[in-house]
CSV table of C-alpha atoms in Angstrom, one decimal:
chain,number,residue,atom,x,y,z
Q,1,UNK,CA,0.0,0.0,0.0
Q,2,UNK,CA,1.4,3.3,-1.1
Q,3,UNK,CA,1.1,6.2,1.2
Q,4,UNK,CA,2.0,8.9,-1.4
Q,5,UNK,CA,0.4,12.2,-1.0
Q,6,UNK,CA,-1.7,13.1,-4.1
Q,7,UNK,CA,-1.7,16.7,-5.2
Q,8,UNK,CA,-5.1,18.1,-5.6
Q,9,UNK,CA,-5.9,19.7,-8.9
Q,10,UNK,CA,-6.7,23.4,-8.8
Q,11,UNK,CA,-10.4,24.2,-8.9
Q,12,UNK,CA,-11.5,26.0,-12.0
Q,13,UNK,CA,-14.8,27.9,-11.8
Q,14,UNK,CA,-16.7,28.1,-15.1
Q,15,UNK,CA,-19.7,30.3,-15.5
Q,16,UNK,CA,-22.6,28.9,-17.4
Q,17,UNK,CA,-23.6,30.7,-20.6
Q,18,UNK,CA,-27.3,31.1,-20.8
Q,19,UNK,CA,-29.0,29.4,-23.7
Q,20,UNK,CA,-30.7,31.9,-26.0
Q,21,UNK,CA,-34.0,30.8,-27.4
Q,22,UNK,CA,-34.3,31.3,-31.2
Q,23,UNK,CA,-36.4,34.4,-32.0
Q,24,UNK,CA,-39.5,34.1,-34.1
Q,25,UNK,CA,-40.0,36.5,-36.9
Q,26,UNK,CA,-42.9,37.3,-39.1
Q,27,UNK,CA,-42.2,37.7,-42.9
Q,28,UNK,CA,-44.8,38.7,-45.4
Q,29,UNK,CA,-44.9,36.9,-48.7
Q,30,UNK,CA,-44.0,39.2,-51.6
Q,31,UNK,CA,-46.6,37.6,-53.9
Q,32,UNK,CA,-49.7,37.2,-51.8
Q,33,UNK,CA,-48.9,39.1,-48.6
Q,34,UNK,CA,-49.5,36.1,-46.3
Q,35,UNK,CA,-47.7,36.1,-43.0
Q,36,UNK,CA,-45.1,33.4,-42.4
Q,37,UNK,CA,-43.5,32.7,-39.0
Q,38,UNK,CA,-39.8,31.8,-39.2
Q,39,UNK,CA,-37.3,31.1,-36.5
Q,40,UNK,CA,-33.9,32.6,-36.2
Q,41,UNK,CA,-31.2,30.1,-37.1
Q,42,UNK,CA,-33.5,28.1,-39.4
Q,43,UNK,CA,-33.1,27.5,-43.1
Q,44,UNK,CA,-32.7,30.3,-45.6
Q,45,UNK,CA,-35.6,29.2,-47.9
Q,46,UNK,CA,-39.2,28.9,-46.9
Q,47,UNK,CA,-42.4,27.9,-48.8
Q,48,UNK,CA,-45.4,30.2,-48.6
Q,49,UNK,CA,-48.3,28.1,-47.2
Q,50,UNK,CA,-50.9,30.0,-49.3
Q,51,UNK,CA,-49.5,30.5,-52.8
Q,52,UNK,CA,-46.5,28.0,-52.6
Q,53,UNK,CA,-44.0,30.7,-53.5
Q,54,UNK,CA,-40.4,30.1,-52.5
Q,55,UNK,CA,-39.2,32.8,-50.0
Q,56,UNK,CA,-35.5,33.4,-49.5
Q,57,UNK,CA,-34.7,35.0,-46.2
Q,58,UNK,CA,-31.3,36.5,-45.6
Q,59,UNK,CA,-29.9,36.1,-42.1
Q,60,UNK,CA,-26.9,37.7,-40.5
Q,61,UNK,CA,-25.7,41.0,-39.5
Q,62,UNK,CA,-26.7,44.1,-41.5
Q,63,UNK,CA,-24.2,46.9,-41.3
Q,64,UNK,CA,-25.6,50.4,-41.1
Q,65,UNK,CA,-23.6,53.4,-42.3
Q,66,UNK,CA,-22.4,55.5,-39.4
Q,67,UNK,CA,-24.2,58.7,-39.1
Q,68,UNK,CA,-22.0,61.7,-38.5
Q,69,UNK,CA,-22.8,63.1,-35.0
Q,70,UNK,CA,-20.7,66.2,-35.5
Q,71,UNK,CA,-21.8,69.7,-34.8
Q,72,UNK,CA,-24.8,70.7,-36.9
Q,73,UNK,CA,-25.2,74.1,-35.5
Q,74,UNK,CA,-24.9,77.4,-37.5
Q,75,UNK,CA,-24.7,81.0,-36.6
Q,76,UNK,CA,-27.7,83.2,-37.7
Q,77,UNK,CA,-27.9,86.9,-36.8
Q,78,UNK,CA,-31.0,89.2,-37.2
Q,79,UNK,CA,-30.4,92.9,-37.9
Q,80,UNK,CA,-32.3,95.6,-36.0
Q,81,UNK,CA,-34.4,96.6,-39.0
Q,82,UNK,CA,-35.4,93.0,-39.6
Q,83,UNK,CA,-36.3,92.5,-36.0
Q,84,UNK,CA,-38.5,95.6,-36.0
Q,85,UNK,CA,-40.2,94.3,-39.2
Q,86,UNK,CA,-40.9,90.9,-37.6
Q,87,UNK,CA,-42.3,92.7,-34.5
Q,88,UNK,CA,-44.6,94.8,-36.7
Q,89,UNK,CA,-45.9,91.7,-38.5
Q,90,UNK,CA,-46.4,90.0,-35.1
Q,91,UNK,CA,-48.5,93.1,-33.9
Q,92,UNK,CA,-50.6,92.7,-37.0
Q,93,UNK,CA,-51.2,89.0,-36.2
Q,94,UNK,CA,-49.1,87.7,-39.1
Q,95,UNK,CA,-46.3,85.2,-38.6
Q,96,UNK,CA,-42.9,84.9,-40.2
Q,97,UNK,CA,-41.3,81.5,-40.9
Q,98,UNK,CA,-37.6,82.2,-40.5
Q,99,UNK,CA,-36.8,78.5,-40.8
Q,100,UNK,CA,-38.1,78.3,-44.3
Q,101,UNK,CA,-36.2,81.5,-45.3
Q,102,UNK,CA,-32.9,80.1,-43.9
Q,103,UNK,CA,-33.5,76.7,-45.4
Q,104,UNK,CA,-33.9,78.2,-48.9
Q,105,UNK,CA,-30.6,80.0,-48.5
Q,106,UNK,CA,-28.6,77.1,-47.2
Q,107,UNK,CA,-30.1,74.4,-49.5
Q,108,UNK,CA,-27.0,74.7,-51.8
Q,109,UNK,CA,-24.8,73.6,-48.9
Q,110,UNK,CA,-23.1,75.2,-46.0
Q,111,UNK,CA,-20.2,74.6,-43.7
Q,112,UNK,CA,-20.2,75.1,-40.0
Q,113,UNK,CA,-18.0,78.2,-40.4
Q,114,UNK,CA,-20.6,80.0,-42.4
Q,115,UNK,CA,-22.6,82.8,-40.7
Q,116,UNK,CA,-25.9,84.1,-42.0
Q,117,UNK,CA,-27.7,87.4,-41.5
Q,118,UNK,CA,-31.5,88.0,-41.7
Q,119,UNK,CA,-32.0,91.5,-43.0
Q,120,UNK,CA,-34.8,93.6,-44.4
Q,121,UNK,CA,-34.7,94.0,-48.2
Q,122,UNK,CA,-36.8,95.8,-50.8
Q,123,UNK,CA,-39.3,92.9,-51.0
Q,124,UNK,CA,-39.3,91.7,-47.4
Q,125,UNK,CA,-36.9,89.6,-45.3
Q,126,UNK,CA,-33.7,88.3,-47.0
Q,127,UNK,CA,-31.1,85.8,-45.7
Q,128,UNK,CA,-27.6,86.3,-46.9
Q,129,UNK,CA,-24.1,85.0,-45.9
Q,130,UNK,CA,-22.3,87.3,-43.6
């Protein structure tokens, strides 16, 4: 009988990964419009139960173009004569849509360094680059 001391193996703790249930999706048939329930991870081709059309379903990751989250602000100034004109129109119960005036001016493109001035011209309010 051997009285050798056996070394104990180090204990390794492993966390269990939760099992994810396959998701169910509803896809409409392009031919008849019938709803077809499909499961995530299933096959890529399905048969419509109504019109027997073969449906091909793409699975996988869809990459979306990154949207620029940079500064979208711009500098707009209103002259004293334009402000007085807007105040007079407000006293008469009329409204001025400065957003549409500015949008028309910058429709051709602008850079964040551009500045615009709302001024009173011969035919009403005018927006111009400063």
